[in-house]
Coordinates of C-alpha atoms in Angstrom, one line a residue:
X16 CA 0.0 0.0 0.0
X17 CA 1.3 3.0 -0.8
X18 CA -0.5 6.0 0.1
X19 CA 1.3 9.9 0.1
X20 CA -0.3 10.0 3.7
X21 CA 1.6 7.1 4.7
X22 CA 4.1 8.6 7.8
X23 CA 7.6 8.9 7.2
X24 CA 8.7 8.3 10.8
X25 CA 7.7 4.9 10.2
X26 CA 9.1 3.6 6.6
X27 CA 12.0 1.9 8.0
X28 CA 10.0 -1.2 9.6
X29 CA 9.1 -4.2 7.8
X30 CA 6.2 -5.3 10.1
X31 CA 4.1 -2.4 9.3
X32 CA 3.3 1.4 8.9
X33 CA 1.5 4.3 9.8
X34 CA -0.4 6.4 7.5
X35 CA -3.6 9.0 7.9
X36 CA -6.9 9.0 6.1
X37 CA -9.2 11.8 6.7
X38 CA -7.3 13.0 9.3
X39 CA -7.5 9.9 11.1
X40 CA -4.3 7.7 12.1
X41 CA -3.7 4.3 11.4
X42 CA -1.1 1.5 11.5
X43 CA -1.0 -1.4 9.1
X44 CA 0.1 -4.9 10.3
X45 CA 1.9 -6.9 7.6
X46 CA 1.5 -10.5 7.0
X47 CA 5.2 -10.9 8.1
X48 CA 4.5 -9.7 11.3
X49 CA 1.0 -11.8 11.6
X50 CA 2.1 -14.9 14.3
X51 CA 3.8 -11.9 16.5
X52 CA 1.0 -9.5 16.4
X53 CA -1.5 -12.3 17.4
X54 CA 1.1 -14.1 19.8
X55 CA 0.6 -10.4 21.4
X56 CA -3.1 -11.1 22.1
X57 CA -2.8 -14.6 22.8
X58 CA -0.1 -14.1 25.6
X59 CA -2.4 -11.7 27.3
X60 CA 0.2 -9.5 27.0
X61 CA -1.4 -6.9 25.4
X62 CA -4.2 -6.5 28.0
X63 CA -2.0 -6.3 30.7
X64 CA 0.2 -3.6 28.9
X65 CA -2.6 -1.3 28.7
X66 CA -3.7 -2.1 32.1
X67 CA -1.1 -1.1 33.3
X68 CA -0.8 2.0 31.3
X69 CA 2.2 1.3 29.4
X70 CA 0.8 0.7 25.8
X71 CA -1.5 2.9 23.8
X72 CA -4.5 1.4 23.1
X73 CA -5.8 0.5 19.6
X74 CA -8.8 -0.8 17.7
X75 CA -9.1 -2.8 15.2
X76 CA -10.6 -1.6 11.9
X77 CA -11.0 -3.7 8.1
X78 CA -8.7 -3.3 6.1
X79 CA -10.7 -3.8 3.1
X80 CA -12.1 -0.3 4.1
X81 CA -8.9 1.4 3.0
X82 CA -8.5 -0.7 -0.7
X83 CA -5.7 -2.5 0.6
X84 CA -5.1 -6.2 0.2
X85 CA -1.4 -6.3 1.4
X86 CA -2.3 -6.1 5.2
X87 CA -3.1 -8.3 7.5
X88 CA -5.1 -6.2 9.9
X89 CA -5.2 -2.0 10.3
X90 CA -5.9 -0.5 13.7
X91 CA -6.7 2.6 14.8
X92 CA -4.6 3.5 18.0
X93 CA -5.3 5.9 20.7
X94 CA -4.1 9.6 19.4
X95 CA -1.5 11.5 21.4
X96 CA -2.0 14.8 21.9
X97 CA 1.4 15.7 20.9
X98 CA 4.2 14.0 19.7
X99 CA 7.9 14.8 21.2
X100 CA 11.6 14.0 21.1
X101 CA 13.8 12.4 23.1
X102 CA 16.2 15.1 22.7
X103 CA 12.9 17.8 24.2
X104 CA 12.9 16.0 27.5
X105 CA 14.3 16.5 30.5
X106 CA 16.3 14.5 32.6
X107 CA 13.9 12.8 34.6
X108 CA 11.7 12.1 31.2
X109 CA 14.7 10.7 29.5
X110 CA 15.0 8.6 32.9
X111 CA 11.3 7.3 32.9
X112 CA 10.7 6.6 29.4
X113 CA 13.6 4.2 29.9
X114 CA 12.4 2.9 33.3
X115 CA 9.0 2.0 30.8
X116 CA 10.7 0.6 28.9
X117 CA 12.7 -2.2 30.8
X118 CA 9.1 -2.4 32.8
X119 CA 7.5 -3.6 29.5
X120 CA 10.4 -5.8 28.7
X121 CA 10.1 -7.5 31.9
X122 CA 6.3 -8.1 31.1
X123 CA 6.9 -9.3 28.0
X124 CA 9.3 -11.9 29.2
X125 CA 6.6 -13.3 31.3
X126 CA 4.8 -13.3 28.3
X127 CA 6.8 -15.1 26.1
X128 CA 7.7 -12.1 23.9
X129 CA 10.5 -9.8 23.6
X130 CA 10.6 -6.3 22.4
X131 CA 12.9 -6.1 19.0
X132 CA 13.6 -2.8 19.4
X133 CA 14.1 -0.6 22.2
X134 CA 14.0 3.0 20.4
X135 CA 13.1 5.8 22.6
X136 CA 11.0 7.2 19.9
X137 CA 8.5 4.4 20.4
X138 CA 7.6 6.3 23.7
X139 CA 5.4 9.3 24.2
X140 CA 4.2 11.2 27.0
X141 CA 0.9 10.6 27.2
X142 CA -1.7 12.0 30.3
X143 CA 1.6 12.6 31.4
X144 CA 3.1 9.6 31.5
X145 CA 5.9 7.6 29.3
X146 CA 3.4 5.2 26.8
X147 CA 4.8 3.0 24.0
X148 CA 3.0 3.5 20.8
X149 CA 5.0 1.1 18.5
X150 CA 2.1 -2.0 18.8
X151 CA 4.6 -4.2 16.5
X152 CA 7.7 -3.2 18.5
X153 CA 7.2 -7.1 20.2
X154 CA 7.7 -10.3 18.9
X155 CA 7.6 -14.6 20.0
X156 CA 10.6 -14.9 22.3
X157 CA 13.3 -17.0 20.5
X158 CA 14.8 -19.0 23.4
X159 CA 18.4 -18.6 23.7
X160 CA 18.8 -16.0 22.1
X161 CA 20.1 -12.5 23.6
X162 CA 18.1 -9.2 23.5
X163 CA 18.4 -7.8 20.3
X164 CA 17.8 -4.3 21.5
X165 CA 20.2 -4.1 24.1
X166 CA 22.8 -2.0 22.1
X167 CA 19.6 0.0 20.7
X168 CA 18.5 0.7 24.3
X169 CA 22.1 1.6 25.8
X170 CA 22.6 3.9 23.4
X171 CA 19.5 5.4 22.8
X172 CA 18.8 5.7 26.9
X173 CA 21.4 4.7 29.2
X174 CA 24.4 6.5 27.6
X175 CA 22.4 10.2 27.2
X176 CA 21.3 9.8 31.0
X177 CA 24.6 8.6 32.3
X178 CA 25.8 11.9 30.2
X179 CA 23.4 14.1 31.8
X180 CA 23.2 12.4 35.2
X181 CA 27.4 12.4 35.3
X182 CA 28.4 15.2 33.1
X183 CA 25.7 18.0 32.6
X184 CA 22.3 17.7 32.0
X185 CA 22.7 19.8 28.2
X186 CA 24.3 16.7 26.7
X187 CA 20.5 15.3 26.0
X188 CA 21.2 17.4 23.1
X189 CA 23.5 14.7 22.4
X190 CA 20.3 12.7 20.7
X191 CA 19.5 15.6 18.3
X192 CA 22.9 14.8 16.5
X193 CA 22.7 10.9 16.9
X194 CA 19.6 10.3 15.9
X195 CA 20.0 6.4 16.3
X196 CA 21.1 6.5 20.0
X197 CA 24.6 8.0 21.4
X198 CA 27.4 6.1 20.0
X199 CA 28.9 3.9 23.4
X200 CA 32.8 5.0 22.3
X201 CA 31.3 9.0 22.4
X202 CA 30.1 8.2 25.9
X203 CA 32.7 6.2 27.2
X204 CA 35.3 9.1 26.5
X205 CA 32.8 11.9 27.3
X206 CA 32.0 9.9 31.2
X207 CA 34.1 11.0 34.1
X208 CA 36.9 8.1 35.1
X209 CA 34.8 7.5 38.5
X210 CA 31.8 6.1 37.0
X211 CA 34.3 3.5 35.7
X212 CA 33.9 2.3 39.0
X213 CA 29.9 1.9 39.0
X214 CA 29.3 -2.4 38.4
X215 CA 26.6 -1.9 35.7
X216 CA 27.9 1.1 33.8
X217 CA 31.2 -0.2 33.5
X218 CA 29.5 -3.4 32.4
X219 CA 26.8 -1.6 29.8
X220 CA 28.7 1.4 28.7
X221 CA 32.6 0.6 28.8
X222 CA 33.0 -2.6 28.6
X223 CA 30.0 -3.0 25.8
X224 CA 31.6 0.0 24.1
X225 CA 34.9 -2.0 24.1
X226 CA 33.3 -5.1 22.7
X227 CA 31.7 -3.0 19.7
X228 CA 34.8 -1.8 19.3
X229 CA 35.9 -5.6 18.6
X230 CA 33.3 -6.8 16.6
X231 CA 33.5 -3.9 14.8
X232 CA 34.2 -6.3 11.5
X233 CA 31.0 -7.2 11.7
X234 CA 29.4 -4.7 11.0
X235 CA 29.2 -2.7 14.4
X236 CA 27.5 -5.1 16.3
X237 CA 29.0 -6.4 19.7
X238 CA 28.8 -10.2 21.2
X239 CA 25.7 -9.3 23.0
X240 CA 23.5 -8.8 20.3
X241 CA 24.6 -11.5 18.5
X242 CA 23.3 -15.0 18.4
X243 CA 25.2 -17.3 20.8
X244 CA 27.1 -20.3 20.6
X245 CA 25.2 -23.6 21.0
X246 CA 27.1 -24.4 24.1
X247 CA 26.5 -20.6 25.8
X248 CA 22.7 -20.2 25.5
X249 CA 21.3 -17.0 26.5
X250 CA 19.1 -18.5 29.3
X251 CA 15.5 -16.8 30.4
X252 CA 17.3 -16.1 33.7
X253 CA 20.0 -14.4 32.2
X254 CA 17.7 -12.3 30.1
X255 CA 15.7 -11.4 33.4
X256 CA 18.7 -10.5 34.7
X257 CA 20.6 -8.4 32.2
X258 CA 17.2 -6.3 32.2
X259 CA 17.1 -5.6 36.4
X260 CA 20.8 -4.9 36.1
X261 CA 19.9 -2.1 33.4
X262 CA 17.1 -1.5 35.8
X263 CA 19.2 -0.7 38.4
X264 CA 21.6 1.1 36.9
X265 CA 19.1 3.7 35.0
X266 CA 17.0 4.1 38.6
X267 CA 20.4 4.6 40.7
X268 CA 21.2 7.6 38.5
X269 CA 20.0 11.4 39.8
X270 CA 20.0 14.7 38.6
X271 CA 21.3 17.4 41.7
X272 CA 19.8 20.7 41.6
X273 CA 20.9 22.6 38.5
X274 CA 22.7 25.6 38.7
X275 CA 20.1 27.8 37.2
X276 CA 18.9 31.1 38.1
X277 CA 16.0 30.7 36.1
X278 CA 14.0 27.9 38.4
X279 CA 13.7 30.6 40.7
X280 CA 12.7 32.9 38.4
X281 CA 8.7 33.5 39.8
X282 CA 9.7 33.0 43.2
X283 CA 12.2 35.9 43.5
X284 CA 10.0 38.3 40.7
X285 CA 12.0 41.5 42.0
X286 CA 10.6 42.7 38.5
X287 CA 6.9 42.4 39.8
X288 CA 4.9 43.6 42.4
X289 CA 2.9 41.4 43.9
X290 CA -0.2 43.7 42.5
X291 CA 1.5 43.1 38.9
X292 CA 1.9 39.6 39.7
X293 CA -1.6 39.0 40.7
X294 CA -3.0 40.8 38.2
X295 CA -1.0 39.4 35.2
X296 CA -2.2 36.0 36.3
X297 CA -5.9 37.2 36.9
X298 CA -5.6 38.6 33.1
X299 CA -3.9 35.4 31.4
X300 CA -7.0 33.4 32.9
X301 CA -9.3 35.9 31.6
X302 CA -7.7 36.1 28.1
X303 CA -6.9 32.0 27.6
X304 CA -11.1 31.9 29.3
X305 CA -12.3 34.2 26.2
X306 CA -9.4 32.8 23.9
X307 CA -11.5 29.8 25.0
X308 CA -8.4 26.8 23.3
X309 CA -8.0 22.9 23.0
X310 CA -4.5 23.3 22.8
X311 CA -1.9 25.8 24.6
X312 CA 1.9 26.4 23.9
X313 CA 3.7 28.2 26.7
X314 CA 6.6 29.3 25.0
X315 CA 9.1 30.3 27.1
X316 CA 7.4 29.0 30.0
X317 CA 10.1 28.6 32.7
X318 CA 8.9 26.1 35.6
X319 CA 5.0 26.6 34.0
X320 CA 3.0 28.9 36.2
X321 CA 0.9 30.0 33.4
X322 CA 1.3 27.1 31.6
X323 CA -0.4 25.5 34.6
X324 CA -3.2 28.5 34.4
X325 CA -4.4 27.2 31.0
X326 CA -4.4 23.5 31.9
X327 CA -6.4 24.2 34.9
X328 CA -9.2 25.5 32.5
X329 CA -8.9 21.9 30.9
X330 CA -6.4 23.0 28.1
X331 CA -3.6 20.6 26.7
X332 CA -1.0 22.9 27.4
X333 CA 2.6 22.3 25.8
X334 CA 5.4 24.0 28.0
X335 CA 8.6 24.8 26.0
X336 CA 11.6 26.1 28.0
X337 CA 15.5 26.6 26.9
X338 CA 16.4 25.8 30.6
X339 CA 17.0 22.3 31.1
X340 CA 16.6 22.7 35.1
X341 CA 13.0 24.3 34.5
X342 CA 11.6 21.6 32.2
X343 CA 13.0 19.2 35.1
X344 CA 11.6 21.1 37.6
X345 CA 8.1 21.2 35.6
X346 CA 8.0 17.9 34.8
X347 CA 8.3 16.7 38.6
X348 CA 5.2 18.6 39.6
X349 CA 3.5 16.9 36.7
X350 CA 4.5 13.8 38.3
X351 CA 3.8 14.7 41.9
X352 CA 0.4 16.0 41.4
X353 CA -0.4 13.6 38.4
X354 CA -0.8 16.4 35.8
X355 CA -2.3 14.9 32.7
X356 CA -2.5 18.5 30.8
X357 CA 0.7 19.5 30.9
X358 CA 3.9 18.7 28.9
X359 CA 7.0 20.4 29.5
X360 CA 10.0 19.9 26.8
X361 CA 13.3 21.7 26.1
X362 CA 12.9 23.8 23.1
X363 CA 14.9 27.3 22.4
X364 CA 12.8 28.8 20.2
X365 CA 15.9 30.4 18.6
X366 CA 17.2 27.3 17.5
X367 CA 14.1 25.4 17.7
X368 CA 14.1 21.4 16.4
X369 CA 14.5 21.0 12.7
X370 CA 13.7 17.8 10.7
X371 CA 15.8 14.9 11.5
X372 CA 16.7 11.3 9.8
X373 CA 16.0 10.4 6.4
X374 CA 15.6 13.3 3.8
X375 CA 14.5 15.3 6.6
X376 CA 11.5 14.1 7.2
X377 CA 11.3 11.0 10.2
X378 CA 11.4 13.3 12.7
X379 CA 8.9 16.9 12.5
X380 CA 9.7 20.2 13.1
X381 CA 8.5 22.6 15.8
X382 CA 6.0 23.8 12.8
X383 CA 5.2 20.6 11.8
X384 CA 3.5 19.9 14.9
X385 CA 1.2 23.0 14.7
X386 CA -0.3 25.0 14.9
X387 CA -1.7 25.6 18.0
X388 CA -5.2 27.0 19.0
X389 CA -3.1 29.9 21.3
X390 CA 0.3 30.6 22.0
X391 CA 1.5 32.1 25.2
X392 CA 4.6 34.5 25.1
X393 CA 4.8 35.8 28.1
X394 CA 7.9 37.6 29.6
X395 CA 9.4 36.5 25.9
X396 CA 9.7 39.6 23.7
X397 CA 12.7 41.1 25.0
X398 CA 14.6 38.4 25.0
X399 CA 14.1 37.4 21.5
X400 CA 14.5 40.9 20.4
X401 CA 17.2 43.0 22.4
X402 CA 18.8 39.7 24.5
X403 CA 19.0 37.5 20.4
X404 CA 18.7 40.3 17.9
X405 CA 15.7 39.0 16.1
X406 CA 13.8 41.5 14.4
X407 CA 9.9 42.5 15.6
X408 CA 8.6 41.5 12.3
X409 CA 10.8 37.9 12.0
X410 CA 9.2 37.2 15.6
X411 CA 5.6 37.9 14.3
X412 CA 5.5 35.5 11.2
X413 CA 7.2 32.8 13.3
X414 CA 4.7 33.1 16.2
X415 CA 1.9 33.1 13.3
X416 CA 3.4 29.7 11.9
X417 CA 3.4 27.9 15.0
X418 CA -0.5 28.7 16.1
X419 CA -3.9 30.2 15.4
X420 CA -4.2 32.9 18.3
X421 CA -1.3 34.6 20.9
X422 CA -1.2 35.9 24.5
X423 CA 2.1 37.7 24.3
X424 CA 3.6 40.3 26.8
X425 CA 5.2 43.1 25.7
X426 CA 8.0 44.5 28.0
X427 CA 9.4 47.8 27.1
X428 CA 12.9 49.7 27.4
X429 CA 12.1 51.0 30.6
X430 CA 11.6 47.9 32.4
X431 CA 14.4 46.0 35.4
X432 CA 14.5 43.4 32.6
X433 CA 15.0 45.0 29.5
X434 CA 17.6 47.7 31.5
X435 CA 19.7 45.0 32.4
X436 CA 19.9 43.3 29.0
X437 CA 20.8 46.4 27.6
X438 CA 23.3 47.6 30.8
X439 CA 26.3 45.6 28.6
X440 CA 25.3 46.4 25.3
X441 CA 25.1 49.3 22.4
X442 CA 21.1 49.9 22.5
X443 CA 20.7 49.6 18.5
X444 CA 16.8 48.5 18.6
X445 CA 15.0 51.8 18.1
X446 CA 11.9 50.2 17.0
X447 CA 11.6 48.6 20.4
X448 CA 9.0 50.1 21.6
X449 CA 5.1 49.8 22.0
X450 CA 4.2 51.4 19.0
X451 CA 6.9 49.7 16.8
X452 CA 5.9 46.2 18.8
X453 CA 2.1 47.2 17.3
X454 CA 3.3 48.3 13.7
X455 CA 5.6 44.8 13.5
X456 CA 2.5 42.2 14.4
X457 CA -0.1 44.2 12.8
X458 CA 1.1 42.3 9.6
X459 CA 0.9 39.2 11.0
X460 CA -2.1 39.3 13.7
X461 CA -5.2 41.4 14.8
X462 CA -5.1 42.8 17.8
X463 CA -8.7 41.5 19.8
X464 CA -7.9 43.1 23.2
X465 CA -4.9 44.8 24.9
X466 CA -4.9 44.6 29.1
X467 CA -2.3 47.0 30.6
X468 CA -0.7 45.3 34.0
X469 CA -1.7 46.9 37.0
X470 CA 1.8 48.0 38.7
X471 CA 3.8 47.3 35.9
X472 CA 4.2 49.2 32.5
X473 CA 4.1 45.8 31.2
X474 CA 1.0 44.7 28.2
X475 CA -0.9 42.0 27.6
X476 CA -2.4 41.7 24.5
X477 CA -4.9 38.9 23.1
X478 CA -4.0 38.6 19.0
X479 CA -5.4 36.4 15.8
X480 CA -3.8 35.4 13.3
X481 CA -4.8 37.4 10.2

């Protein structure tokens, strides 16, 4: 079946594909992968995946439906509000989505299956949790045999949080570049010499770097994820085992406090009063109320006050944030109160992620994923203008690219803000003011309402894309 719909994050696999018809997605199942997909209903596996929350959900539809005769069944699975990247989460994300991971591994065992891959693109946050959403990513367990996604799941997981955990938490970043997992070699070299000293990383990240290394011949592959010798079989307990020790080693790794001036960013708010602070969040809720959005991105939303303010109205709110330590500190109240509505990811918007892999075009852009039914820019203007240089007008056909209505702030020259960003610089933005800030989005937006911040000279304006 071949369909210009088809999705082309998903050519690459033999056992099936996902494509879109009217706006709806699906996933077809190949007759190669036929005794594995209904070995996955047989086992029981699949009910207790989604039980347990760790496997999107699907139905199944006829294929005859779609004028296919190639497939063996088409489902429809579960949407997800919003599809992400490994290299937009935080630490702690990065640390979960591997923790699912193993978790469904070890079900799977019990099963009788085996996942035969272990890419962390098959897991999404979903209701604020770390879901897998590849349904063909499992297959009949083939006794004595080793896991064939260990080196996929080390490099793609284990090495990028050892980097961050050990190192500093920007080399996530790491993943943008290698888009198939950080090479073990990179990380070996990049680790300080004491974690050479820590049992399972020396085991999963040295050592297994070493043995690629070896086997290098062969094509890359190490002994591990090759098929053993007849007198060495790779028994169920050892399986069992090499997953708790890459258990273990993942859930022993923590992320101290970040040295960030940023997480603390509402908390101190020397540059509001407490009237301006009340008041600006009194006004957000009033404009996001009238705005009146399924979908929110916070851009620029720090540790996701306002963020918070939209999702509280029952709004899937995205919140993007530069700061590594914010999205980490956003995502643990997501965790600690059970957030479903909010989503924090690393994303500077001046630099914002570009399409990755295969012509381009596996892994979306920022754009790609939009638009959104309202933008929030709050606290954002200046530091895109004066702080990066970007021109007014560039800042107002971007914003209009990425969603359908904006909440932005606009903070002018005479604010603590703005002063200090200008205390070590030539001030060469004479357009940066209110009326040039009006003059540059008129072209772009129309201007619905404009709500001045009590105790502040800060504006808030409410805008539509024209």
């Amino acid at each position: 079946m071949t369909d210009p719909s088809t999705l082309s994050s998903s050519f690459r696999d033999p056992a099936g594909f996902l494509f879109r018809r009217g706006g709806v997605l699906y996933r077809q199942v190949n007759p190669v992968h036929q005794e594995h997909y209904d070995a996955l209903f047989d086992s029981g596996l699949y009910d207790e995946l989604t039980r347990l929350g760790l496997l999107v959900p699907h139905e199944e539809v006829a294929a005859a439906s779609f004028g296919t005769e190639d497939a063996y069944k088409v489902i429809k699975p579960e949407v997800v509000d919003f599809i992400s990247y490994p290299y937009e989460w935080s630490f702690g994300q990065l640390k979960d989505a591997a923790l699912a991971t193993l978790r469904i591994q070890k079900v799977a065992l019990d099963k009788g299956m085996s996942l035969r891959d272990a890419s962390a693109y098959n897991i999404q946050f979903h209701r604020g949790r770390p879901v897998l959403i590849d349904t063909l990513s499992f297959e009949v367990l083939q006794e004595g045999e080793p896991w064939v996604a260990y080196r996929q799941f080390c490099q793609h997981f284990l090495a990028p949080i050892a980097l961050m955990a050990y190192r500093d938490v920007r080399l996530g970043l790491l993943s943008r570049n290698h888009i198939d997992g950080v090479p073990l070699d990179l990380a070996a070299r990049m680790l300080p010499l004491r974690t050479r000293f820590r049992i399972p990383l020396l085991l999963h990240v040295f050592l297994h770097a070493r043995s690629q290394k070896k086997h290098s011949h062969t094509g890359g592959g190490s002994e591990s994820t090759k098929k053993p010798a007849r007198n060495r079989p790779f028994t169920l307990q050892a399986f069992k085992g090499l997953i708790d020790s890459l258990y273990r080693a993942v859930d022993k790794m923590e992320l101290g406090r970040a040295d960030s001036h940023w997480v603390d960013y509402y908390a101190e708010a020397a540059h509001y009063s407490s009237e301006a602070t009340d008041h600006k969040q009194e006004l957000v809720a009033s404009l996001i109320e009238q705005a009146a959005p399924q979908t929110v991105w916070d851009l620029g939303a720090n540790t996701g006050l306002f963020s918070r303010i939209a999702a509280a109205q029952g709004v899937k709110t995205i919140a993007f944030e530069m700061d590594p330590a914010c999205v980490e500190e956003s995502y643990r109240r997501v965790k600690a109160d059970k957030e479903e509505n909010v989503l924090p990811l690393v994303c500077d918007l001046t630099n914002p992620s570009p399409g990755l892999g295969w012509a381009n075009e596996e892994r979306m852009t920022l754009q790609e994923r939009g638009p959104a039914d309202l933008l929030l820019a709050l606290a954002l203007i200046h530091h895109l203008a004066i702080a990066n240089n970007v021109p007014l007008t560039k800042i107002a056909d971007y914003f209009a690219s990425l969603g359908s209505r904006l909440i932005i702030e606009f903070v002018p020259k005479s604010d603590e803000k703005v002063r200090h960003l200008l205390s070590s610089r030539e001030d060469v933005f004479p357009d940066y003011t209110r009326d040039g800030f009006e003059r540059a989005f008129k072209e772009s937006f129309e201007t619905e309402r404009v709500e001045e911040i009590k105790g502040s000279e800060r504006v808030l304006y409410l805008m539509r894309v024209r």
